[in-house]
Amino acid sequence: MISTVLVANRGEIACRIARTCGELGIRTVTVHSDADANALHARGADESVRLPGAAPADTYLRGDLLVKAALAAGADAVHPGYGFLSENAGFARAVQDAGLVWIGPPPEAIEAMASKTRAKELMGIAPLREVTEADLPVLVKAAAGGGGRGMRVVRELADLDAELASARAEAASAFGDGEVFVEPYLGGDAGGRHVEVQVLADTHGTVWALGTRDCSLQRRHQK
C-alpha cells in the first residue's frame, strides 16, 4: 500500500499528480530548485524538498538527489511525471534499488522504447542519415524525453547544421541527453495528422489500449 509519493518533476504535471494523490488519500512530496521555491507545485504539496541550484542539470536531472529526497521524506514511491528523468532506465532502477516503488514502465521497457532512435530500430524504421533537398522539410528531434523539447522543423538545407546544434543543446539541458535524429516532417500542408494511441498496463499482465487521440493541433510541438 502506497501512502506517500515523491513527484520527481515540477510545474503543471507535478500539480496534477499531487491533486490526484490527494483525492486518493495519498500524501505527496514535491521537489523544487531554488528558482522554483515559490512555484505552485512547491506550495501545493504536503511537503516539498529543496534541490540546491537553479539549472535542471543540477536539480531535476539529478537522480541521486531525487532518490535521497524520497528516502528522507519517507516516501514509498516515486512518480516521474513526463520529461526530465521519466524515460531514464537508470533512474527507474535507482528508485527500485532504494526499495521504492517506481510508478512507470519497467526499466527494461524504458530501455527498449525511451530512446526514439532505439525504438525505431526495433520497429525497422531508420532515421535519415543524410539530408538532401529532396527530403525537405525534415524534423530534428531529441532521442530522449518529449514535451516538444529539442525539436526543430528545417525547411532550408542551409539551416540544418544550426538547428541540429540548437536541438542538441536544448535536449541536453532538458533531458541530460543531447542525442538527436532527423526524420521526414509531415506537416499540415502535406495532409499529415499526428495520431497517438495511449496504452496502460498494470503489474499483473493486464493491458488496456485507451483509444486514439488526434494530437495534430500543437503549440511549440506540444499537444
PDB file of C-alpha atoms in Angstrom, residues 112-113 115-128 141-142 181-184:
ATOM      1  CA  ALA A 112      13.668  -0.522 -25.318  1.00  0.00           C
ATOM      2  CA  MET A 113      11.406   2.445 -26.007  1.00  0.00           C
ATOM      3  CA  SER A 115      15.263   6.297 -26.898  1.00  0.00           C
ATOM      4  CA  LYS A 116      13.315   7.123 -30.026  1.00  0.00           C
ATOM      5  CA  THR A 117      16.230   6.018 -32.196  1.00  0.00           C
ATOM      6  CA  ARG A 118      16.340   2.642 -30.414  1.00  0.00           C
ATOM      7  CA  ALA A 119      12.552   2.290 -30.672  1.00  0.00           C
ATOM      8  CA  LYS A 120      12.698   2.987 -34.400  1.00  0.00           C
ATOM      9  CA  GLU A 121      15.420   0.366 -34.815  1.00  0.00           C
ATOM     10  CA  LEU A 122      13.210  -2.211 -33.076  1.00  0.00           C
ATOM     11  CA  MET A 123      10.403  -1.345 -35.486  1.00  0.00           C
ATOM     12  CA  GLY A 124      12.680  -1.460 -38.509  1.00  0.00           C
ATOM     13  CA  ILE A 125      12.421   2.275 -39.193  1.00  0.00           C
ATOM     14  CA  ALA A 126      15.684   4.061 -39.956  1.00  0.00           C
ATOM     15  CA  PRO A 127      16.133   7.824 -39.405  1.00  0.00           C
ATOM     16  CA  LEU A 128      17.543   9.963 -42.182  1.00  0.00           C
ATOM     17  CA  LYS A 141      14.001  15.522 -32.810  1.00  0.00           C
ATOM     18  CA  ALA A 142      15.526  14.642 -29.454  1.00  0.00           C
ATOM     19  CA  PHE A 181      17.881  12.365 -35.087  1.00  0.00           C
ATOM     20  CA  VAL A 182      16.252  13.556 -38.293  1.00  0.00           C
ATOM     21  CA  GLU A 183      13.050  12.267 -39.872  1.00  0.00           C
ATOM     22  CA  PRO A 184      10.672  13.442 -42.621  1.00  0.00           C
TER      23      PRO A 184
END
